[in-house]
Short mmCIF file of the C-alpha atoms (twelve columns), coordinates in Angstrom:
data_MODEL
# 
_entry.id   MODEL 
# 
loop_
_atom_site.group_PDB 
_atom_site.id 
_atom_site.type_symbol 
_atom_site.label_atom_id 
_atom_site.label_alt_id 
_atom_site.label_comp_id 
_atom_site.label_asym_id 
_atom_site.label_seq_id 
_atom_site.Cartn_x 
_atom_site.Cartn_y 
_atom_site.Cartn_z 
_atom_site.pdbx_PDB_model_num 
ATOM 1   C CA . MET A 1   286.662 -54.095 -123.853 1 
ATOM 2   C CA . ASP A 2   283.468 -55.979 -123.070 1 
ATOM 3   C CA . ILE A 3   279.962 -55.150 -121.844 1 
ATOM 4   C CA . GLN A 4   280.925 -55.558 -118.204 1 
ATOM 5   C CA . GLU A 5   283.778 -53.083 -118.551 1 
ATOM 6   C CA . LEU A 6   281.410 -50.562 -120.120 1 
ATOM 7   C CA . LYS A 7   279.250 -50.964 -117.021 1 
ATOM 8   C CA . TYR A 8   282.259 -50.181 -114.840 1 
ATOM 9   C CA . VAL A 9   282.672 -46.862 -116.662 1 
ATOM 10  C CA . LEU A 10  278.963 -46.111 -116.257 1 
ATOM 11  C CA . ALA A 11  279.111 -46.905 -112.541 1 
ATOM 12  C CA . LEU A 12  281.973 -44.493 -111.921 1 
ATOM 13  C CA . ALA A 13  280.277 -41.839 -114.046 1 
ATOM 14  C CA . GLU A 14  277.130 -42.227 -111.936 1 
ATOM 15  C CA . TYR A 15  278.632 -42.361 -108.444 1 
ATOM 16  C CA . GLN A 16  281.683 -40.113 -109.088 1 
ATOM 17  C CA . ASN A 17  283.549 -42.011 -106.410 1 
ATOM 18  C CA . PHE A 18  285.878 -44.999 -106.864 1 
ATOM 19  C CA . THR A 19  284.964 -46.632 -103.547 1 
ATOM 20  C CA . VAL A 20  281.194 -46.450 -104.079 1 
ATOM 21  C CA . ALA A 21  281.431 -47.468 -107.742 1 
ATOM 22  C CA . ALA A 22  283.663 -50.447 -106.894 1 
ATOM 23  C CA . GLU A 23  281.182 -51.595 -104.259 1 
ATOM 24  C CA . ALA A 24  278.307 -51.356 -106.740 1 
ATOM 25  C CA . CYS A 25  280.338 -53.418 -109.229 1 
ATOM 26  C CA . SER A 26  281.357 -56.000 -106.584 1 
ATOM 27  C CA . LEU A 27  285.029 -55.198 -107.213 1 
ATOM 28  C CA . SER A 28  287.931 -53.928 -105.189 1 
ATOM 29  C CA . GLN A 29  288.880 -50.323 -105.852 1 
ATOM 30  C CA . SER A 30  292.211 -51.404 -107.363 1 
ATOM 31  C CA . SER A 31  290.490 -53.833 -109.758 1 
ATOM 32  C CA . LEU A 32  288.119 -51.113 -110.912 1 
ATOM 33  C CA . SER A 33  291.069 -48.790 -111.568 1 
ATOM 34  C CA . LYS A 34  292.844 -51.480 -113.610 1 
ATOM 35  C CA . HIS A 35  289.788 -52.075 -115.787 1 
ATOM 36  C CA . LEU A 36  289.418 -48.340 -116.449 1 
ATOM 37  C CA . LEU A 37  293.089 -47.984 -117.357 1 
ATOM 38  C CA . LYS A 38  292.746 -50.925 -119.758 1 
ATOM 39  C CA . ILE A 39  289.802 -49.249 -121.487 1 
ATOM 40  C CA . GLU A 40  291.620 -45.912 -121.739 1 
ATOM 41  C CA . GLU A 41  294.649 -47.648 -123.264 1 
ATOM 42  C CA . GLU A 42  292.437 -49.506 -125.734 1 
ATOM 43  C CA . ILE A 43  290.880 -46.286 -127.072 1 
ATOM 44  C CA . GLY A 44  294.244 -44.599 -127.567 1 
ATOM 45  C CA . ASN A 45  295.362 -43.579 -124.076 1 
ATOM 46  C CA . ILE A 46  292.503 -41.103 -123.793 1 
ATOM 47  C CA . SER A 47  291.497 -40.177 -120.245 1 
ATOM 48  C CA . LEU A 48  287.809 -40.688 -119.524 1 
ATOM 49  C CA . PHE A 49  287.918 -39.267 -115.982 1 
ATOM 50  C CA . ASP A 50  289.669 -36.386 -114.264 1 
ATOM 51  C CA . ARG A 51  291.081 -38.252 -111.282 1 
ATOM 52  C CA . SER A 52  292.551 -35.120 -109.718 1 
ATOM 53  C CA . LYS A 53  289.139 -33.849 -108.671 1 
ATOM 54  C CA . ARG A 54  286.708 -34.914 -105.976 1 
ATOM 55  C CA . PRO A 55  284.133 -35.962 -106.925 1 
ATOM 56  C CA . VAL A 56  285.681 -37.816 -109.888 1 
ATOM 57  C CA . LEU A 57  284.363 -36.143 -113.025 1 
ATOM 58  C CA . LEU A 58  284.160 -37.155 -116.670 1 
ATOM 59  C CA . THR A 59  286.441 -35.484 -119.178 1 
ATOM 60  C CA . THR A 60  284.911 -34.180 -122.417 1 
ATOM 61  C CA . ALA A 61  285.939 -37.423 -124.094 1 
ATOM 62  C CA . GLY A 62  284.474 -39.365 -121.181 1 
ATOM 63  C CA . GLU A 63  281.111 -37.663 -121.565 1 
ATOM 64  C CA . GLU A 64  280.913 -38.753 -125.203 1 
ATOM 65  C CA . PHE A 65  282.156 -42.260 -124.330 1 
ATOM 66  C CA . VAL A 66  279.414 -42.634 -121.698 1 
ATOM 67  C CA . GLN A 67  276.710 -41.748 -124.232 1 
ATOM 68  C CA . TYR A 68  277.823 -44.627 -126.472 1 
ATOM 69  C CA . ALA A 69  278.393 -46.989 -123.519 1 
ATOM 70  C CA . ARG A 70  274.907 -46.371 -122.167 1 
ATOM 71  C CA . ARG A 71  273.284 -47.056 -125.538 1 
ATOM 72  C CA . ILE A 72  275.343 -50.215 -126.065 1 
ATOM 73  C CA . THR A 73  274.584 -51.688 -122.627 1 
ATOM 74  C CA . GLU A 74  270.888 -50.859 -122.895 1 
ATOM 75  C CA . GLU A 75  270.685 -52.521 -126.300 1 
ATOM 76  C CA . TYR A 76  272.578 -55.532 -124.960 1 
ATOM 77  C CA . GLU A 77  270.146 -55.996 -122.061 1 
ATOM 78  C CA . THR A 78  267.195 -55.546 -124.434 1 
ATOM 79  C CA . LEU A 79  268.686 -58.195 -126.712 1 
ATOM 80  C CA . LEU A 80  269.045 -60.681 -123.836 1 
ATOM 81  C CA . LEU A 81  265.484 -60.127 -122.692 1 
ATOM 82  C CA . SER A 82  264.164 -60.423 -126.216 1 
ATOM 83  C CA . MET A 83  265.976 -63.711 -126.887 1 
ATOM 84  C CA . GLU A 84  264.810 -65.282 -123.644 1 
ATOM 85  C CA . LYS A 85  261.252 -65.491 -124.935 1 
ATOM 86  C CA . TYR A 86  262.488 -68.269 -127.243 1 
ATOM 87  C CA . ASN A 87  263.840 -70.245 -124.311 1 
ATOM 88  C CA . VAL A 88  260.576 -71.177 -122.621 1 
ATOM 89  C CA . PRO A 89  260.067 -74.640 -121.100 1 
ATOM 90  C CA . ASP A 90  256.778 -76.498 -121.495 1 
ATOM 91  C CA . ASN A 91  255.629 -75.072 -118.177 1 
ATOM 92  C CA . SER A 92  257.006 -72.227 -116.085 1 
ATOM 93  C CA . THR A 93  256.627 -70.703 -112.644 1 
ATOM 94  C CA . LEU A 94  257.389 -67.019 -112.233 1 
ATOM 95  C CA . ARG A 95  258.698 -66.314 -108.722 1 
ATOM 96  C CA . ILE A 96  257.757 -62.751 -107.761 1 
ATOM 97  C CA . GLY A 97  259.173 -61.225 -104.586 1 
ATOM 98  C CA . ILE A 98  257.073 -58.455 -103.043 1 
ATOM 99  C CA . ILE A 99  257.397 -56.237 -99.988  1 
ATOM 100 C CA . PRO A 100 254.593 -56.725 -97.412  1 
ATOM 101 C CA . VAL A 101 252.951 -53.347 -98.173  1 
ATOM 102 C CA . ILE A 102 253.042 -53.613 -101.976 1 
ATOM 103 C CA . GLY A 103 249.278 -54.159 -102.137 1 
ATOM 104 C CA . ARG A 104 248.719 -50.728 -100.616 1 
ATOM 105 C CA . PHE A 105 250.370 -49.142 -103.636 1 
ATOM 106 C CA . GLY A 106 247.996 -50.786 -106.118 1 
ATOM 107 C CA . PHE A 107 250.272 -53.517 -107.448 1 
ATOM 108 C CA . ILE A 108 248.243 -56.617 -106.598 1 
ATOM 109 C CA . PRO A 109 245.871 -55.923 -109.539 1 
ATOM 110 C CA . LEU A 110 249.000 -55.795 -111.725 1 
ATOM 111 C CA . ILE A 111 249.963 -59.332 -110.706 1 
ATOM 112 C CA . LYS A 112 246.378 -60.543 -110.993 1 
ATOM 113 C CA . SER A 113 245.985 -59.079 -114.488 1 
ATOM 114 C CA . PHE A 114 249.270 -60.645 -115.582 1 
ATOM 115 C CA . LYS A 115 248.184 -64.067 -114.288 1 
ATOM 116 C CA . GLU A 116 245.082 -63.814 -116.467 1 
ATOM 117 C CA . THR A 117 247.317 -63.664 -119.558 1 
ATOM 118 C CA . LEU A 118 249.122 -66.922 -118.737 1 
ATOM 119 C CA . SER A 119 248.568 -70.288 -120.323 1 
ATOM 120 C CA . PRO A 120 247.103 -73.071 -118.120 1 
ATOM 121 C CA . VAL A 121 250.559 -74.651 -117.652 1 
ATOM 122 C CA . ASP A 122 252.168 -71.455 -116.344 1 
ATOM 123 C CA . SER A 123 251.896 -70.118 -112.801 1 
ATOM 124 C CA . VAL A 124 252.995 -67.344 -110.432 1 
ATOM 125 C CA . GLU A 125 254.475 -67.842 -106.977 1 
ATOM 126 C CA . ILE A 126 254.493 -64.896 -104.540 1 
ATOM 127 C CA . ILE A 127 257.272 -64.515 -101.950 1 
ATOM 128 C CA . ASP A 128 256.681 -61.859 -99.264  1 
ATOM 129 C CA . ARG A 129 259.857 -60.350 -97.731  1 
ATOM 130 C CA . PRO A 130 261.399 -56.934 -96.806  1 
ATOM 131 C CA . SER A 131 263.250 -55.079 -99.580  1 
ATOM 132 C CA . LYS A 132 266.801 -55.983 -98.573  1 
ATOM 133 C CA . GLU A 133 265.955 -59.664 -98.187  1 
ATOM 134 C CA . LEU A 134 264.359 -59.650 -101.646 1 
ATOM 135 C CA . LEU A 135 267.578 -58.274 -103.138 1 
ATOM 136 C CA . LYS A 136 269.513 -61.120 -101.523 1 
ATOM 137 C CA . LEU A 137 267.046 -63.682 -102.927 1 
ATOM 138 C CA . LEU A 138 267.486 -62.135 -106.382 1 
ATOM 139 C CA . GLU A 139 271.262 -62.420 -106.174 1 
ATOM 140 C CA . LYS A 140 270.939 -66.100 -105.193 1 
ATOM 141 C CA . ASN A 141 268.466 -66.671 -108.047 1 
ATOM 142 C CA . GLU A 142 265.791 -67.804 -105.588 1 
ATOM 143 C CA . ILE A 143 263.286 -65.393 -107.116 1 
ATOM 144 C CA . ASP A 144 262.974 -64.139 -110.696 1 
ATOM 145 C CA . LEU A 145 262.078 -60.516 -109.953 1 
ATOM 146 C CA . ALA A 146 261.122 -58.234 -107.091 1 
ATOM 147 C CA . LEU A 147 258.665 -55.415 -106.520 1 
ATOM 148 C CA . LEU A 148 260.205 -53.358 -103.734 1 
ATOM 149 C CA . ALA A 149 260.962 -49.908 -102.355 1 
ATOM 150 C CA . ILE A 150 264.307 -48.195 -102.934 1 
ATOM 151 C CA . SER A 151 265.617 -44.733 -102.159 1 
ATOM 152 C CA . PRO A 152 266.762 -42.432 -104.992 1 
ATOM 153 C CA . ASN A 153 270.450 -42.661 -103.986 1 
ATOM 154 C CA . GLN A 154 270.439 -46.380 -103.180 1 
ATOM 155 C CA . VAL A 155 273.332 -48.241 -104.794 1 
ATOM 156 C CA . LEU A 156 272.184 -51.443 -106.507 1 
ATOM 157 C CA . LYS A 157 274.726 -53.937 -107.771 1 
ATOM 158 C CA . THR A 158 275.531 -53.731 -111.466 1 
ATOM 159 C CA . SER A 159 274.202 -57.276 -111.848 1 
ATOM 160 C CA . LEU A 160 270.704 -55.886 -111.247 1 
ATOM 161 C CA . THR A 161 268.453 -53.794 -113.458 1 
ATOM 162 C CA . SER A 162 265.667 -51.689 -111.966 1 
ATOM 163 C CA . TYR A 163 262.577 -50.211 -113.603 1 
ATOM 164 C CA . HIS A 164 260.966 -47.356 -111.679 1 
ATOM 165 C CA . LEU A 165 257.194 -47.814 -111.527 1 
ATOM 166 C CA . MET A 166 256.040 -45.239 -108.970 1 
ATOM 167 C CA . GLU A 167 257.337 -42.383 -106.823 1 
ATOM 168 C CA . ASN A 168 256.014 -41.545 -103.352 1 
ATOM 169 C CA . GLU A 169 256.870 -38.565 -101.164 1 
ATOM 170 C CA . LEU A 170 258.229 -39.212 -97.688  1 
ATOM 171 C CA . CYS A 171 256.419 -37.173 -95.018  1 
ATOM 172 C CA . LEU A 172 256.503 -36.595 -91.285  1 
ATOM 173 C CA . ILE A 173 253.623 -38.518 -89.699  1 
ATOM 174 C CA . VAL A 174 252.145 -37.054 -86.492  1 
ATOM 175 C CA . ASN A 175 248.856 -37.312 -84.635  1 
ATOM 176 C CA . GLU A 176 246.304 -34.523 -84.981  1 
ATOM 177 C CA . LYS A 177 247.246 -32.980 -81.605  1 
ATOM 178 C CA . HIS A 178 250.950 -32.642 -82.379  1 
ATOM 179 C CA . ARG A 179 252.274 -29.081 -82.538  1 
ATOM 180 C CA . PHE A 180 253.243 -29.562 -86.196  1 
ATOM 181 C CA . ALA A 181 250.006 -31.266 -87.289  1 
ATOM 182 C CA . HIS A 182 248.780 -28.190 -89.152  1 
ATOM 183 C CA . ARG A 183 252.092 -27.078 -90.603  1 
ATOM 184 C CA . SER A 184 252.416 -27.131 -94.383  1 
ATOM 185 C CA . SER A 185 256.023 -28.329 -94.087  1 
ATOM 186 C CA . VAL A 186 258.686 -29.063 -91.486  1 
ATOM 187 C CA . ASN A 187 262.478 -29.281 -91.364  1 
ATOM 188 C CA . LEU A 188 263.670 -32.443 -89.648  1 
ATOM 189 C CA . ASN A 189 266.191 -30.330 -87.744  1 
ATOM 190 C CA . GLU A 190 263.200 -29.058 -85.761  1 
ATOM 191 C CA . MET A 191 262.418 -32.626 -84.717  1 
ATOM 192 C CA . SER A 192 265.767 -33.694 -83.257  1 
ATOM 193 C CA . ALA A 193 264.361 -34.102 -79.721  1 
ATOM 194 C CA . GLU A 194 261.363 -36.195 -80.836  1 
ATOM 195 C CA . ILE A 195 261.099 -39.976 -80.556  1 
ATOM 196 C CA . PHE A 196 260.868 -41.493 -84.039  1 
ATOM 197 C CA . ALA A 197 259.353 -44.874 -84.875  1 
ATOM 198 C CA . ILE A 198 260.400 -46.057 -88.347  1 
ATOM 199 C CA . PRO A 199 260.460 -49.348 -90.307  1 
ATOM 200 C CA . ASP A 200 263.427 -51.586 -89.471  1 
ATOM 201 C CA . ASN A 201 266.726 -51.713 -91.347  1 
ATOM 202 C CA . GLU A 202 265.709 -54.615 -93.603  1 
ATOM 203 C CA . THR A 203 263.174 -52.378 -95.332  1 
ATOM 204 C CA . GLY A 204 263.632 -49.856 -98.109  1 
ATOM 205 C CA . MET A 205 261.764 -47.318 -95.987  1 
ATOM 206 C CA . TYR A 206 264.564 -47.397 -93.400  1 
ATOM 207 C CA . ASP A 207 267.128 -46.262 -95.995  1 
ATOM 208 C CA . LEU A 208 264.690 -43.608 -97.156  1 
ATOM 209 C CA . CYS A 209 264.455 -42.202 -93.633  1 
ATOM 210 C CA . LEU A 210 268.247 -42.004 -93.475  1 
ATOM 211 C CA . SER A 211 268.231 -40.170 -96.818  1 
ATOM 212 C CA . ALA A 212 265.739 -37.659 -95.447  1 
ATOM 213 C CA . CYS A 213 267.931 -36.990 -92.407  1 
ATOM 214 C CA . GLU A 214 270.999 -36.613 -94.616  1 
ATOM 215 C CA . ALA A 215 269.192 -34.209 -96.963  1 
ATOM 216 C CA . SER A 216 268.193 -31.923 -94.091  1 
ATOM 217 C CA . GLY A 217 271.367 -32.363 -92.053  1 
ATOM 218 C CA . ALA A 218 269.269 -33.605 -89.142  1 
ATOM 219 C CA . LYS A 219 270.587 -35.902 -86.415  1 
ATOM 220 C CA . LEU A 220 267.736 -37.731 -84.734  1 
ATOM 221 C CA . LYS A 221 268.560 -38.619 -81.123  1 
ATOM 222 C CA . LYS A 222 265.826 -41.177 -80.399  1 
ATOM 223 C CA . VAL A 223 264.929 -43.713 -83.079  1 
ATOM 224 C CA . LYS A 224 263.056 -47.002 -82.600  1 
ATOM 225 C CA . THR A 225 262.524 -49.487 -85.417  1 
ATOM 226 C CA . TYR A 226 259.608 -51.832 -86.036  1 
ATOM 227 C CA . ARG A 227 258.769 -54.379 -88.752  1 
ATOM 228 C CA . ASN A 228 254.997 -53.810 -88.645  1 
ATOM 229 C CA . ILE A 229 253.590 -50.540 -90.060  1 
ATOM 230 C CA . GLU A 230 250.410 -50.945 -88.004  1 
ATOM 231 C CA . THR A 231 252.512 -50.911 -84.819  1 
ATOM 232 C CA . ILE A 232 254.183 -47.673 -85.877  1 
ATOM 233 C CA . LEU A 233 250.848 -46.030 -86.660  1 
ATOM 234 C CA . ASP A 234 249.389 -47.167 -83.328  1 
ATOM 235 C CA . LEU A 235 252.303 -45.572 -81.463  1 
ATOM 236 C CA . VAL A 236 252.000 -42.312 -83.400  1 
ATOM 237 C CA . GLU A 237 248.236 -42.281 -82.884  1 
ATOM 238 C CA . ASP A 238 248.758 -42.631 -79.111  1 
ATOM 239 C CA . GLY A 239 251.203 -39.708 -79.125  1 
ATOM 240 C CA . GLU A 240 254.148 -41.899 -78.109  1 
ATOM 241 C CA . CYS A 241 256.258 -40.832 -81.093  1 
ATOM 242 C CA . VAL A 242 256.294 -39.473 -84.657  1 
ATOM 243 C CA . SER A 243 257.293 -41.284 -87.834  1 
ATOM 244 C CA . LEU A 244 258.527 -40.946 -91.401  1 
ATOM 245 C CA . LEU A 245 256.395 -42.731 -94.007  1 
ATOM 246 C CA . THR A 246 255.028 -41.944 -97.444  1 
ATOM 247 C CA . ALA A 247 251.798 -39.996 -97.650  1 
ATOM 248 C CA . ARG A 248 250.343 -42.580 -100.030 1 
ATOM 249 C CA . LEU A 249 251.012 -45.383 -97.554  1 
ATOM 250 C CA . LEU A 250 249.411 -43.462 -94.670  1 
ATOM 251 C CA . PHE A 251 246.322 -42.769 -96.770  1 
ATOM 252 C CA . THR A 252 245.702 -46.476 -97.385  1 
ATOM 253 C CA . TYR A 253 245.501 -47.186 -93.628  1 
ATOM 254 C CA . LYS A 254 242.723 -44.585 -93.245  1 
ATOM 255 C CA . ARG A 255 243.849 -43.379 -89.821  1 
ATOM 256 C CA . GLN A 256 241.681 -40.286 -89.416  1 
ATOM 257 C CA . THR A 257 243.622 -38.927 -86.419  1 
ATOM 258 C CA . LEU A 258 247.007 -38.893 -88.192  1 
ATOM 259 C CA . ARG A 259 248.462 -36.175 -90.379  1 
ATOM 260 C CA . ALA A 260 251.174 -36.190 -93.069  1 
ATOM 261 C CA . VAL A 261 253.382 -33.075 -93.104  1 
ATOM 262 C CA . HIS A 262 255.645 -32.337 -96.072  1 
ATOM 263 C CA . LEU A 263 259.402 -32.121 -95.505  1 
ATOM 264 C CA . THR A 264 261.217 -28.919 -96.481  1 
ATOM 265 C CA . HIS A 265 263.886 -31.135 -98.060  1 
ATOM 266 C CA . PRO A 266 261.695 -33.560 -100.083 1 
ATOM 267 C CA . VAL A 267 262.770 -37.178 -100.485 1 
ATOM 268 C CA . LYS A 268 261.079 -39.645 -102.825 1 
ATOM 269 C CA . SER A 269 260.497 -43.345 -102.279 1 
ATOM 270 C CA . ILE A 270 260.621 -45.375 -105.478 1 
ATOM 271 C CA . ILE A 271 258.616 -48.546 -106.062 1 
ATOM 272 C CA . ALA A 272 260.779 -50.460 -108.511 1 
ATOM 273 C CA . LEU A 273 260.727 -53.708 -110.431 1 
ATOM 274 C CA . VAL A 274 264.190 -55.272 -110.063 1 
ATOM 275 C CA . ILE A 275 265.572 -58.210 -112.046 1 
ATOM 276 C CA . GLN A 276 268.875 -60.042 -112.432 1 
ATOM 277 C CA . ASN A 277 270.264 -58.847 -115.762 1 
ATOM 278 C CA . SER A 278 272.920 -61.544 -116.030 1 
ATOM 279 C CA . ALA A 279 270.758 -64.520 -115.054 1 
ATOM 280 C CA . LYS A 280 268.945 -66.851 -117.415 1 
ATOM 281 C CA . PHE A 281 265.480 -65.308 -117.280 1 
ATOM 282 C CA . ASN A 282 262.605 -67.521 -118.235 1 
ATOM 283 C CA . GLY A 283 260.114 -66.246 -120.777 1 
ATOM 284 C CA . LEU A 284 257.652 -65.222 -118.079 1 
ATOM 285 C CA . THR A 285 260.136 -62.736 -116.599 1 
ATOM 286 C CA . HIS A 286 260.489 -61.030 -119.964 1 
ATOM 287 C CA . ASP A 287 256.700 -60.941 -120.347 1 
ATOM 288 C CA . PHE A 288 256.156 -59.548 -116.845 1 
ATOM 289 C CA . VAL A 289 258.710 -56.749 -117.361 1 
ATOM 290 C CA . ASP A 290 256.891 -55.612 -120.508 1 
ATOM 291 C CA . PHE A 291 253.502 -55.965 -118.821 1 
ATOM 292 C CA . ALA A 292 254.555 -53.990 -115.719 1 
ATOM 293 C CA . ARG A 293 256.161 -51.155 -117.685 1 
ATOM 294 C CA . ASN A 294 252.930 -50.664 -119.618 1 
ATOM 295 C CA . TRP A 295 250.902 -50.918 -116.409 1 
ATOM 296 C CA . ARG A 296 252.938 -48.071 -114.924 1 
ATOM 297 C CA . VAL A 297 250.806 -45.550 -116.816 1 
ATOM 298 C CA . GLN A 298 247.712 -46.763 -114.966 1 
ATOM 299 C CA . LEU A 299 249.512 -46.575 -111.602 1 
ATOM 300 C CA . ASP A 300 250.725 -43.026 -112.201 1 
ATOM 301 C CA . LEU A 301 247.205 -41.821 -112.971 1 
ATOM 302 C CA . LYS A 302 245.757 -43.099 -109.691 1 
ATOM 303 C CA . GLU A 303 245.028 -40.559 -106.968 1 
ATOM 304 C CA . PHE A 304 245.644 -41.337 -103.310 1 
# 
């Protein structure tokens, strides 16, 4: 077996579903099954998964196997990152993809501070795109890393590694005159007749809104999508609709007439640093990953 096959086992252990795991691994379901059978044969025809159950669960042997597989793959990725620092050209440009609202979460000082550590021949290029477009640019190796928003249950391809830097709570956003403006919490089922304005489907926030609806079992009847957050806030402020955004994001716009109401089924938005784990990272990518993971402590201590 090889590292990639260990990742196949980890994917199935995580998603507990052959179809979802195969998609995350960029394989067909039949190919994933063949790889797993090969591994089980190699270790002595020991079953790692109980395939008779839904969801697919690990056997006792599988649970122990996964512990070793996780340690091995983590060490392998650490090794690759560590070795890349010795493969630095005379000058380098680090291409950082960011979502348009990343500055409102306090990450621009992170990039600025990192730039101050660079040598005169190194540089940073910023590419501003929605989350899903950034993931596509990563896969095509058109950027080196991305700072973006993902939902907790979002399936990233196994070719990508993510580092969680910050969590934000998704809230119902209403104007101060809305009937729920002074509620401590609300179930989205109560809002099924409302008009919702949410970020469009190229953004990580869109997937987060779907996760919130799924968590509460709500089916929203009227949903409009917009690329610009300011447009959404204007519409909510005018009483045209309500929205789903993170409380931290709302706070940064300083809209005094808007209120953030907690959801009874909480959903977290994750700001993550995502990199290609199989690509040839330049030394700056390795340095930025270390720098950002240390910076996370400062981000977590900030109040909003």
